[in-house]
């Protein structure tokens, strides 16, 4: 890695906040089972850590959508790996994402999953960039609100690179 990477949120801070979110979710669902739908690829890291800290009944499922080329959103959401209706119907769904930016991905997913008749749908993100919203969307569980910065690490990529950084950072120009 040649670029100069600045740390925005350390690994310790991320892990501490994830434990808090896991407890918040458990409080809301108590003894009911939750299906964590991880939005590939970016949310893999967050989903794994969230589930390891979740002290209740939980199932994992995955969906893959993409809308990004490099730093610029195309605005079009493409469904690359779909969900199966039988895994969603009648269940409590928590959509787990790495970051919410324009809000397009979440609106698309809530609409898509909603058509599969879940018992409930909630949304959970590690990072929220509220200043970038194009479509209105409020997440139920938010790790950190951040300013308008293109961030990398902990699942987030820049042209598929840097996902494996254990912290959230940005490339210093
Ligand atoms: P939205 O549909 O615009 O809300 O964007 C959600 C998706 O855009 C995320 O799942 C990320 O893949 C990508 N994204 C948005 N902001 C960033 C960023 O700062 N770094 C890396 N990916 C980002
Ligand atoms: Mg993504």
Short mmCIF file of N, CA and C and ligand atoms in Angstrom, two decimals:
data_model
loop_
_atom_site.label_atom_id
_atom_site.label_comp_id
_atom_site.label_asym_id
_atom_site.label_seq_id
_atom_site.Cartn_x
_atom_site.Cartn_y
_atom_site.Cartn_z
N UNK A 1 0.85 -1.19 0.00
CA UNK A 1 0.00 0.00 0.00
C UNK A 1 0.89 1.25 0.00
N UNK A 2 0.83 1.98 -1.07
CA UNK A 2 1.73 3.12 -1.20
C UNK A 2 1.11 4.39 -0.63
N UNK A 3 -0.23 4.47 -0.69
CA UNK A 3 -0.86 5.72 -0.27
C UNK A 3 -0.74 5.95 1.22
N UNK A 4 -0.92 7.21 1.59
CA UNK A 4 -0.87 7.62 2.98
C UNK A 4 -2.27 7.50 3.59
N UNK A 5 -2.45 6.53 4.47
CA UNK A 5 -3.78 6.32 5.04
C UNK A 5 -3.88 6.87 6.45
N UNK A 6 -4.91 7.67 6.64
CA UNK A 6 -5.16 8.30 7.96
C UNK A 6 -6.27 7.49 8.66
N UNK A 7 -6.08 7.22 9.93
CA UNK A 7 -7.11 6.46 10.67
C UNK A 7 -8.22 7.41 11.15
N UNK A 8 -9.46 7.02 10.86
CA UNK A 8 -10.61 7.82 11.31
C UNK A 8 -11.23 7.18 12.55
N UNK A 9 -11.44 5.86 12.51
CA UNK A 9 -12.00 5.14 13.67
C UNK A 9 -11.13 3.90 13.91
N UNK A 10 -10.55 3.83 15.08
CA UNK A 10 -9.63 2.72 15.39
C UNK A 10 -10.38 1.41 15.55
N UNK A 11 -9.63 0.33 15.46
CA UNK A 11 -10.19 -1.00 15.62
C UNK A 11 -10.83 -1.15 17.01
N UNK A 12 -10.19 -0.66 18.04
CA UNK A 12 -10.75 -0.73 19.41
C UNK A 12 -12.09 -0.03 19.52
N UNK A 13 -12.14 1.16 18.94
CA UNK A 13 -13.39 1.94 18.98
C UNK A 13 -14.51 1.21 18.24
N UNK A 14 -14.18 0.63 17.09
CA UNK A 14 -15.16 -0.13 16.31
C UNK A 14 -15.71 -1.28 17.13
N UNK A 15 -14.80 -2.06 17.72
CA UNK A 15 -15.21 -3.26 18.45
C UNK A 15 -16.07 -2.92 19.66
N UNK A 16 -15.73 -1.82 20.33
CA UNK A 16 -16.50 -1.41 21.51
C UNK A 16 -17.92 -1.03 21.12
N UNK A 17 -18.02 -0.29 20.01
CA UNK A 17 -19.34 0.16 19.54
C UNK A 17 -20.18 -1.02 19.03
N UNK A 18 -19.52 -1.98 18.41
CA UNK A 18 -20.24 -3.16 17.88
C UNK A 18 -20.88 -3.95 19.03
N UNK A 19 -20.16 -4.07 20.13
CA UNK A 19 -20.71 -4.76 21.30
C UNK A 19 -21.96 -4.04 21.79
N UNK A 20 -21.90 -2.71 21.81
CA UNK A 20 -23.07 -1.92 22.25
C UNK A 20 -24.26 -2.13 21.31
N UNK A 21 -24.00 -2.13 20.01
CA UNK A 21 -25.09 -2.31 19.04
C UNK A 21 -25.71 -3.70 19.20
N UNK A 22 -24.85 -4.72 19.37
CA UNK A 22 -25.35 -6.09 19.53
C UNK A 22 -26.30 -6.15 20.74
N UNK A 23 -25.93 -5.47 21.81
CA UNK A 23 -26.79 -5.46 23.01
C UNK A 23 -28.09 -4.70 22.77
N UNK A 24 -28.00 -3.60 22.03
CA UNK A 24 -29.20 -2.83 21.67
C UNK A 24 -30.19 -3.71 20.89
N UNK A 25 -29.66 -4.44 19.93
CA UNK A 25 -30.52 -5.30 19.10
C UNK A 25 -31.14 -6.41 19.95
N UNK A 26 -30.33 -7.01 20.79
CA UNK A 26 -30.82 -8.09 21.67
C UNK A 26 -31.96 -7.58 22.56
N UNK A 27 -31.79 -6.37 23.09
CA UNK A 27 -32.83 -5.75 23.91
C UNK A 27 -34.15 -5.61 23.18
N UNK A 28 -34.06 -5.28 21.88
CA UNK A 28 -35.27 -5.09 21.07
C UNK A 28 -35.95 -6.41 20.72
N UNK A 29 -35.19 -7.45 20.49
CA UNK A 29 -35.78 -8.72 20.03
C UNK A 29 -35.96 -9.75 21.13
N UNK A 30 -35.26 -9.57 22.25
CA UNK A 30 -35.35 -10.50 23.39
C UNK A 30 -35.20 -11.96 22.95
N UNK A 31 -36.26 -12.76 23.11
CA UNK A 31 -36.14 -14.20 22.80
C UNK A 31 -36.55 -14.54 21.36
N UNK A 32 -36.88 -13.51 20.57
CA UNK A 32 -37.25 -13.79 19.17
C UNK A 32 -36.00 -13.95 18.31
N UNK A 33 -36.10 -14.85 17.35
CA UNK A 33 -34.98 -15.08 16.45
C UNK A 33 -34.83 -13.92 15.45
N UNK A 34 -33.58 -13.60 15.15
CA UNK A 34 -33.29 -12.53 14.19
C UNK A 34 -32.52 -13.12 13.01
N UNK A 35 -32.86 -12.66 11.79
CA UNK A 35 -32.07 -13.02 10.61
C UNK A 35 -31.24 -11.80 10.22
N UNK A 36 -29.92 -11.91 10.33
CA UNK A 36 -29.04 -10.83 9.91
C UNK A 36 -28.75 -11.02 8.42
N UNK A 37 -29.22 -10.09 7.61
CA UNK A 37 -28.96 -10.15 6.17
C UNK A 37 -27.77 -9.23 5.86
N UNK A 38 -26.64 -9.84 5.58
CA UNK A 38 -25.41 -9.11 5.33
C UNK A 38 -25.33 -8.71 3.86
N UNK A 39 -25.06 -7.42 3.63
CA UNK A 39 -25.00 -6.93 2.25
C UNK A 39 -23.55 -7.05 1.75
N UNK A 40 -23.33 -8.04 0.90
CA UNK A 40 -21.98 -8.31 0.37
C UNK A 40 -21.55 -7.21 -0.58
N UNK A 41 -20.21 -6.95 -0.72
CA UNK A 41 -19.22 -7.63 0.08
C UNK A 41 -18.89 -6.85 1.35
N UNK A 42 -19.14 -5.53 1.30
CA UNK A 42 -18.63 -4.62 2.32
C UNK A 42 -19.01 -4.94 3.76
N UNK A 43 -20.20 -5.50 3.97
CA UNK A 43 -20.68 -5.68 5.35
C UNK A 43 -20.23 -6.98 6.00
N UNK A 44 -19.45 -7.79 5.29
CA UNK A 44 -19.03 -9.09 5.85
C UNK A 44 -18.35 -8.92 7.20
N UNK A 45 -17.38 -8.03 7.25
CA UNK A 45 -16.57 -7.87 8.47
C UNK A 45 -17.44 -7.44 9.64
N UNK A 46 -18.28 -6.46 9.43
CA UNK A 46 -19.17 -5.93 10.46
C UNK A 46 -20.16 -7.01 10.90
N UNK A 47 -20.73 -7.73 9.95
CA UNK A 47 -21.74 -8.75 10.28
C UNK A 47 -21.14 -9.83 11.19
N UNK A 48 -19.95 -10.29 10.85
CA UNK A 48 -19.30 -11.35 11.63
C UNK A 48 -19.08 -10.86 13.07
N UNK A 49 -18.52 -9.67 13.22
CA UNK A 49 -18.25 -9.17 14.57
C UNK A 49 -19.54 -8.90 15.35
N UNK A 50 -20.55 -8.40 14.65
CA UNK A 50 -21.84 -8.13 15.29
C UNK A 50 -22.45 -9.45 15.80
N UNK A 51 -22.42 -10.48 14.97
CA UNK A 51 -23.02 -11.76 15.36
C UNK A 51 -22.24 -12.45 16.47
N UNK A 52 -20.93 -12.26 16.48
CA UNK A 52 -20.14 -12.88 17.55
C UNK A 52 -20.43 -12.25 18.90
N UNK A 53 -20.94 -11.01 18.86
CA UNK A 53 -21.29 -10.31 20.09
C UNK A 53 -22.77 -10.41 20.43
N UNK A 54 -23.56 -11.07 19.58
CA UNK A 54 -25.00 -11.12 19.75
C UNK A 54 -25.38 -12.30 20.65
N UNK A 55 -25.99 -11.99 21.79
CA UNK A 55 -26.28 -13.04 22.78
C UNK A 55 -27.72 -13.55 22.66
N UNK A 56 -28.18 -13.80 21.45
CA UNK A 56 -29.53 -14.31 21.27
C UNK A 56 -29.56 -15.25 20.08
N UNK A 57 -30.79 -15.68 19.70
CA UNK A 57 -30.93 -16.57 18.55
C UNK A 57 -30.76 -15.79 17.25
N UNK A 58 -29.82 -16.20 16.43
CA UNK A 58 -29.54 -15.45 15.20
C UNK A 58 -29.18 -16.38 14.05
N UNK A 59 -29.60 -15.95 12.87
CA UNK A 59 -29.31 -16.67 11.62
C UNK A 59 -28.63 -15.65 10.71
N UNK A 60 -27.75 -16.13 9.84
CA UNK A 60 -27.14 -15.22 8.88
C UNK A 60 -27.61 -15.58 7.47
N UNK A 61 -27.87 -14.54 6.68
CA UNK A 61 -28.12 -14.74 5.25
C UNK A 61 -27.38 -13.62 4.52
N UNK A 62 -27.23 -13.77 3.20
CA UNK A 62 -26.49 -12.76 2.45
C UNK A 62 -27.26 -12.33 1.20
N UNK A 63 -27.01 -11.10 0.81
CA UNK A 63 -27.55 -10.58 -0.44
C UNK A 63 -26.41 -9.76 -1.05
N UNK A 64 -26.35 -9.70 -2.37
CA UNK A 64 -25.31 -8.86 -2.94
C UNK A 64 -25.91 -7.89 -3.93
N UNK A 65 -25.63 -6.62 -3.70
CA UNK A 65 -26.07 -5.59 -4.64
C UNK A 65 -24.86 -4.72 -4.94
N UNK A 66 -24.90 -4.03 -6.05
CA UNK A 66 -23.81 -3.09 -6.26
C UNK A 66 -24.31 -1.87 -7.00
N UNK A 67 -23.69 -0.76 -6.68
CA UNK A 67 -24.12 0.50 -7.28
C UNK A 67 -22.93 1.40 -7.55
N UNK A 68 -21.77 0.95 -7.13
CA UNK A 68 -20.62 1.84 -7.15
C UNK A 68 -19.54 1.45 -8.14
N UNK A 69 -18.96 2.44 -8.79
CA UNK A 69 -17.75 2.26 -9.58
C UNK A 69 -16.75 3.27 -9.05
N UNK A 70 -15.71 2.78 -8.39
CA UNK A 70 -14.74 3.70 -7.80
C UNK A 70 -15.43 4.57 -6.78
N UNK A 71 -15.26 5.87 -6.89
CA UNK A 71 -15.82 6.78 -5.89
C UNK A 71 -17.22 7.27 -6.25
N UNK A 72 -17.67 6.99 -7.47
CA UNK A 72 -18.92 7.59 -7.90
C UNK A 72 -20.06 6.61 -8.03
N UNK A 73 -21.17 6.93 -7.39
CA UNK A 73 -22.35 6.08 -7.48
C UNK A 73 -22.96 6.25 -8.86
N UNK A 74 -23.39 5.15 -9.45
CA UNK A 74 -24.05 5.24 -10.75
C UNK A 74 -25.53 5.54 -10.56
N UNK A 75 -26.00 5.32 -9.33
CA UNK A 75 -27.42 5.54 -9.08
C UNK A 75 -28.27 4.31 -9.37
N UNK A 76 -27.73 3.37 -10.13
CA UNK A 76 -28.47 2.15 -10.41
C UNK A 76 -28.04 1.05 -9.46
N UNK A 77 -29.03 0.37 -8.88
CA UNK A 77 -28.72 -0.74 -8.01
C UNK A 77 -28.91 -2.03 -8.81
N UNK A 78 -27.91 -2.87 -8.78
CA UNK A 78 -28.00 -4.15 -9.47
C UNK A 78 -27.98 -5.26 -8.43
N UNK A 79 -28.97 -6.18 -8.53
CA UNK A 79 -29.04 -7.32 -7.61
C UNK A 79 -28.15 -8.43 -8.17
N UNK A 80 -27.09 -8.75 -7.46
CA UNK A 80 -26.12 -9.74 -7.98
C UNK A 80 -26.28 -11.11 -7.34
N UNK A 81 -26.63 -11.15 -6.05
CA UNK A 81 -26.96 -12.42 -5.39
C UNK A 81 -28.27 -12.21 -4.65
N UNK A 82 -29.35 -12.88 -5.10
CA UNK A 82 -30.67 -12.66 -4.49
C UNK A 82 -30.85 -13.46 -3.19
N UNK A 83 -31.91 -13.14 -2.46
CA UNK A 83 -32.31 -13.90 -1.27
C UNK A 83 -33.37 -14.91 -1.69
N UNK A 84 -33.61 -15.91 -0.84
CA UNK A 84 -34.70 -16.85 -1.11
C UNK A 84 -35.88 -16.49 -0.22
N UNK A 85 -37.08 -16.42 -0.80
CA UNK A 85 -38.26 -16.02 -0.05
C UNK A 85 -38.47 -16.89 1.19
N UNK A 86 -38.21 -18.19 1.08
CA UNK A 86 -38.46 -19.09 2.22
C UNK A 86 -37.57 -18.77 3.43
N UNK A 87 -36.46 -18.09 3.19
CA UNK A 87 -35.57 -17.74 4.31
C UNK A 87 -35.95 -16.41 4.96
N UNK A 88 -36.89 -15.69 4.35
CA UNK A 88 -37.25 -14.35 4.80
C UNK A 88 -38.68 -14.30 5.35
N UNK A 89 -39.57 -15.03 4.73
CA UNK A 89 -40.99 -15.00 5.07
C UNK A 89 -41.23 -15.28 6.56
N UNK A 90 -41.95 -14.38 7.23
CA UNK A 90 -42.31 -14.57 8.64
C UNK A 90 -41.19 -14.33 9.63
N UNK A 91 -40.03 -13.86 9.16
CA UNK A 91 -38.87 -13.69 10.06
C UNK A 91 -38.61 -12.22 10.39
N UNK A 92 -37.89 -12.03 11.48
CA UNK A 92 -37.43 -10.69 11.86
C UNK A 92 -36.10 -10.44 11.15
N UNK A 93 -36.13 -9.50 10.20
CA UNK A 93 -34.94 -9.24 9.39
C UNK A 93 -34.21 -7.99 9.87
N UNK A 94 -32.90 -8.12 10.03
CA UNK A 94 -32.06 -6.94 10.26
C UNK A 94 -31.07 -6.88 9.11
N UNK A 95 -31.21 -5.85 8.27
CA UNK A 95 -30.28 -5.68 7.15
C UNK A 95 -29.01 -5.05 7.70
N UNK A 96 -27.87 -5.67 7.41
CA UNK A 96 -26.59 -5.18 7.94
C UNK A 96 -25.74 -4.65 6.79
N UNK A 97 -25.40 -3.36 6.87
CA UNK A 97 -24.60 -2.71 5.82
C UNK A 97 -23.36 -2.06 6.43
N UNK A 98 -22.36 -1.89 5.57
CA UNK A 98 -21.14 -1.21 6.02
C UNK A 98 -21.39 0.29 6.21
N UNK A 99 -22.07 0.91 5.21
CA UNK A 99 -22.22 2.37 5.24
C UNK A 99 -23.49 2.78 4.51
N UNK A 100 -24.14 3.83 4.97
CA UNK A 100 -25.25 4.42 4.20
C UNK A 100 -24.81 5.79 3.71
N UNK A 101 -24.99 5.98 2.41
CA UNK A 101 -24.49 7.17 1.74
C UNK A 101 -25.70 7.89 1.11
N UNK A 102 -26.01 7.60 -0.16
CA UNK A 102 -27.16 8.24 -0.79
C UNK A 102 -28.49 7.72 -0.24
N UNK A 103 -28.48 6.50 0.29
CA UNK A 103 -29.71 5.88 0.79
C UNK A 103 -30.38 4.97 -0.23
N UNK A 104 -29.83 4.93 -1.45
CA UNK A 104 -30.46 4.15 -2.52
C UNK A 104 -30.44 2.65 -2.23
N UNK A 105 -29.31 2.16 -1.73
CA UNK A 105 -29.19 0.72 -1.47
C UNK A 105 -30.22 0.27 -0.44
N UNK A 106 -30.33 1.02 0.66
CA UNK A 106 -31.28 0.63 1.70
C UNK A 106 -32.72 0.70 1.22
N UNK A 107 -33.06 1.74 0.50
CA UNK A 107 -34.44 1.84 0.00
C UNK A 107 -34.75 0.67 -0.94
N UNK A 108 -33.77 0.33 -1.77
CA UNK A 108 -33.94 -0.80 -2.69
C UNK A 108 -34.14 -2.09 -1.89
N UNK A 109 -33.29 -2.31 -0.89
CA UNK A 109 -33.33 -3.57 -0.14
C UNK A 109 -34.59 -3.71 0.72
N UNK A 110 -35.03 -2.62 1.33
CA UNK A 110 -36.24 -2.68 2.15
C UNK A 110 -37.45 -3.02 1.26
N UNK A 111 -37.46 -2.44 0.08
CA UNK A 111 -38.53 -2.72 -0.87
C UNK A 111 -38.47 -4.18 -1.35
N UNK A 112 -37.27 -4.62 -1.69
CA UNK A 112 -37.05 -5.99 -2.19
C UNK A 112 -37.41 -7.03 -1.12
N UNK A 113 -36.91 -6.83 0.10
CA UNK A 113 -37.15 -7.78 1.19
C UNK A 113 -38.60 -7.69 1.67
N UNK A 114 -39.14 -6.48 1.65
CA UNK A 114 -40.53 -6.28 2.06
C UNK A 114 -41.52 -7.12 1.26
N UNK A 115 -41.20 -7.34 -0.01
CA UNK A 115 -42.08 -8.14 -0.89
C UNK A 115 -42.05 -9.63 -0.55
N UNK A 116 -41.11 -10.04 0.30
CA UNK A 116 -41.00 -11.46 0.70
C UNK A 116 -41.74 -11.74 2.01
N UNK A 117 -42.57 -10.82 2.44
CA UNK A 117 -43.38 -10.96 3.66
C UNK A 117 -42.63 -11.32 4.94
N UNK A 118 -41.64 -10.54 5.32
CA UNK A 118 -40.98 -10.79 6.60
C UNK A 118 -41.92 -10.37 7.74
N UNK A 119 -41.63 -10.83 8.96
CA UNK A 119 -42.42 -10.38 10.12
C UNK A 119 -42.09 -8.92 10.42
N UNK A 120 -40.81 -8.57 10.32
CA UNK A 120 -40.36 -7.19 10.55
C UNK A 120 -39.06 -6.95 9.78
N UNK A 121 -38.77 -5.66 9.51
CA UNK A 121 -37.48 -5.31 8.88
C UNK A 121 -36.87 -4.15 9.64
N UNK A 122 -35.60 -4.30 10.02
CA UNK A 122 -34.85 -3.16 10.57
C UNK A 122 -33.53 -3.05 9.83
N UNK A 123 -32.86 -1.92 10.05
CA UNK A 123 -31.62 -1.67 9.33
C UNK A 123 -30.50 -1.33 10.31
N UNK A 124 -29.31 -1.80 10.01
CA UNK A 124 -28.17 -1.60 10.89
C UNK A 124 -26.95 -1.25 10.05
N UNK A 125 -26.29 -0.15 10.36
CA UNK A 125 -25.07 0.24 9.63
C UNK A 125 -23.93 0.59 10.57
N UNK A 126 -22.73 0.30 10.10
CA UNK A 126 -21.55 0.71 10.86
C UNK A 126 -21.37 2.23 10.76
N UNK A 127 -21.51 2.76 9.53
CA UNK A 127 -21.26 4.19 9.31
C UNK A 127 -22.42 4.85 8.58
N UNK A 128 -22.68 6.08 8.96
CA UNK A 128 -23.73 6.87 8.31
C UNK A 128 -23.15 8.21 7.86
N UNK A 129 -23.33 8.52 6.57
CA UNK A 129 -22.92 9.83 6.05
C UNK A 129 -24.18 10.62 5.73
N UNK A 130 -24.82 11.22 6.74
CA UNK A 130 -26.14 11.85 6.54
C UNK A 130 -26.13 12.99 5.53
N UNK A 131 -25.00 13.68 5.38
CA UNK A 131 -24.95 14.84 4.48
C UNK A 131 -25.04 14.44 3.01
N UNK A 132 -24.87 13.14 2.69
CA UNK A 132 -24.84 12.69 1.30
C UNK A 132 -26.17 12.12 0.81
N UNK A 133 -27.17 12.12 1.70
CA UNK A 133 -28.43 11.44 1.35
C UNK A 133 -29.11 12.06 0.13
N UNK A 134 -29.50 11.21 -0.82
CA UNK A 134 -30.28 11.61 -1.99
C UNK A 134 -31.72 11.15 -1.80
N UNK A 135 -31.86 9.93 -1.23
CA UNK A 135 -33.19 9.38 -0.90
C UNK A 135 -33.29 9.29 0.62
N UNK A 136 -34.43 9.73 1.14
CA UNK A 136 -34.62 9.73 2.60
C UNK A 136 -34.51 8.31 3.15
N UNK A 137 -33.73 8.13 4.19
CA UNK A 137 -33.68 6.84 4.89
C UNK A 137 -33.02 7.02 6.24
N UNK A 138 -33.67 6.51 7.29
CA UNK A 138 -33.11 6.56 8.64
C UNK A 138 -32.82 5.13 9.08
N UNK A 139 -31.60 4.86 9.50
CA UNK A 139 -31.27 3.50 9.96
C UNK A 139 -31.66 3.34 11.43
N UNK A 140 -32.08 2.13 11.77
CA UNK A 140 -32.48 1.86 13.16
C UNK A 140 -31.28 1.77 14.09
N UNK A 141 -30.19 1.18 13.61
CA UNK A 141 -28.98 1.06 14.43
C UNK A 141 -27.80 1.63 13.65
N UNK A 142 -27.11 2.59 14.26
CA UNK A 142 -25.99 3.26 13.59
C UNK A 142 -24.75 3.20 14.47
N UNK A 143 -23.65 2.76 13.90
CA UNK A 143 -22.38 2.72 14.64
C UNK A 143 -21.84 4.11 14.87
N UNK A 144 -21.50 4.81 13.78
CA UNK A 144 -20.94 6.15 13.86
C UNK A 144 -21.46 7.01 12.72
N UNK A 145 -21.79 8.28 13.03
CA UNK A 145 -22.09 9.24 11.97
C UNK A 145 -20.79 9.90 11.58
N UNK A 146 -20.52 9.99 10.28
CA UNK A 146 -19.26 10.61 9.84
C UNK A 146 -19.54 11.72 8.83
N UNK A 147 -18.53 12.56 8.64
CA UNK A 147 -18.68 13.63 7.66
C UNK A 147 -18.50 13.08 6.24
N UNK A 148 -18.62 13.94 5.25
CA UNK A 148 -18.54 13.53 3.86
C UNK A 148 -17.09 13.26 3.44
N UNK A 149 -16.66 12.02 3.73
CA UNK A 149 -15.30 11.59 3.43
C UNK A 149 -15.40 10.23 2.74
N UNK A 150 -14.59 9.94 1.76
CA UNK A 150 -14.59 8.59 1.19
C UNK A 150 -13.70 7.71 2.06
N UNK A 151 -14.33 6.76 2.76
CA UNK A 151 -13.60 5.95 3.74
C UNK A 151 -13.32 4.53 3.22
N UNK A 152 -12.29 3.95 3.80
CA UNK A 152 -11.86 2.60 3.42
C UNK A 152 -11.58 1.78 4.68
N UNK A 153 -11.53 0.48 4.51
CA UNK A 153 -11.16 -0.41 5.61
C UNK A 153 -12.37 -1.03 6.28
N UNK A 154 -12.12 -2.06 7.08
CA UNK A 154 -13.17 -2.78 7.78
C UNK A 154 -14.33 -3.14 6.83
N UNK A 155 -13.96 -3.65 5.66
CA UNK A 155 -14.95 -4.07 4.66
C UNK A 155 -15.13 -3.08 3.52
N UNK A 156 -14.85 -1.82 3.80
CA UNK A 156 -15.05 -0.79 2.76
C UNK A 156 -13.86 -0.75 1.80
N UNK A 157 -14.18 -0.64 0.52
CA UNK A 157 -13.12 -0.70 -0.49
C UNK A 157 -13.01 0.56 -1.31
N UNK A 158 -11.85 0.68 -1.94
CA UNK A 158 -11.68 1.63 -3.03
C UNK A 158 -11.19 0.78 -4.19
N UNK A 159 -12.05 0.59 -5.19
CA UNK A 159 -11.76 -0.34 -6.29
C UNK A 159 -11.29 -1.71 -5.78
N UNK A 160 -12.05 -2.25 -4.83
CA UNK A 160 -11.83 -3.60 -4.27
C UNK A 160 -10.64 -3.71 -3.32
N UNK A 161 -9.89 -2.64 -3.14
CA UNK A 161 -8.73 -2.72 -2.25
C UNK A 161 -9.09 -2.19 -0.85
N UNK A 162 -8.25 -2.52 0.11
CA UNK A 162 -8.28 -2.01 1.50
C UNK A 162 -9.35 -2.60 2.40
N UNK A 163 -10.15 -3.55 1.92
CA UNK A 163 -11.22 -4.09 2.79
C UNK A 163 -10.66 -4.69 4.06
N UNK A 164 -9.44 -5.22 3.98
CA UNK A 164 -8.85 -5.95 5.10
C UNK A 164 -8.21 -5.08 6.18
N UNK A 165 -8.25 -3.76 6.05
CA UNK A 165 -7.75 -2.92 7.14
C UNK A 165 -8.65 -3.11 8.36
N UNK A 166 -8.08 -3.25 9.57
CA UNK A 166 -8.92 -3.49 10.76
C UNK A 166 -9.58 -2.22 11.31
N UNK A 167 -9.28 -1.08 10.70
CA UNK A 167 -9.83 0.21 11.14
C UNK A 167 -10.51 0.90 9.96
N UNK A 168 -11.23 2.00 10.26
CA UNK A 168 -11.79 2.84 9.19
C UNK A 168 -10.81 3.98 8.95
N UNK A 169 -10.43 4.16 7.69
CA UNK A 169 -9.49 5.23 7.38
C UNK A 169 -9.87 5.94 6.10
N UNK A 170 -9.04 6.88 5.74
CA UNK A 170 -9.23 7.56 4.45
C UNK A 170 -7.87 7.87 3.86
N UNK A 171 -7.85 8.01 2.54
CA UNK A 171 -6.58 8.27 1.86
C UNK A 171 -6.30 9.76 1.87
N UNK A 172 -5.17 10.12 2.47
CA UNK A 172 -4.78 11.52 2.54
C UNK A 172 -4.32 11.97 1.17
N UNK A 173 -4.91 13.04 0.68
CA UNK A 173 -4.55 13.49 -0.67
C UNK A 173 -3.27 14.31 -0.63
P1 LIG B 1 -25.80 4.19 -1.01
O1 LIG B 1 -26.68 3.30 -1.82
O2 LIG B 1 -25.40 5.41 -1.77
O3 LIG B 1 -26.35 4.50 0.36
O4 LIG B 1 -24.41 3.50 -0.85
C1 LIG B 1 -24.16 2.39 -0.17
C2 LIG B 1 -22.92 1.73 -0.73
O5 LIG B 1 -21.99 2.65 -1.32
C3 LIG B 1 -22.14 1.09 0.38
O6 LIG B 1 -22.59 -0.22 0.60
C4 LIG B 1 -20.72 1.12 -0.11
O7 LIG B 1 -20.45 -0.01 -0.88
C5 LIG B 1 -20.65 2.32 -1.00
N1 LIG B 1 -20.00 3.48 -0.33
C6 LIG B 1 -20.58 4.63 0.03
N2 LIG B 1 -19.70 5.46 0.62
C7 LIG B 1 -18.53 4.81 0.64
C8 LIG B 1 -17.22 5.15 1.14
O8 LIG B 1 -16.95 6.21 1.71
N3 LIG B 1 -16.26 4.20 0.97
C9 LIG B 1 -16.49 3.00 0.36
N4 LIG B 1 -17.70 2.65 -0.12
C10 LIG B 1 -18.71 3.55 0.02
MG1 LIG B 2 -21.57 -1.86 -0.17
#
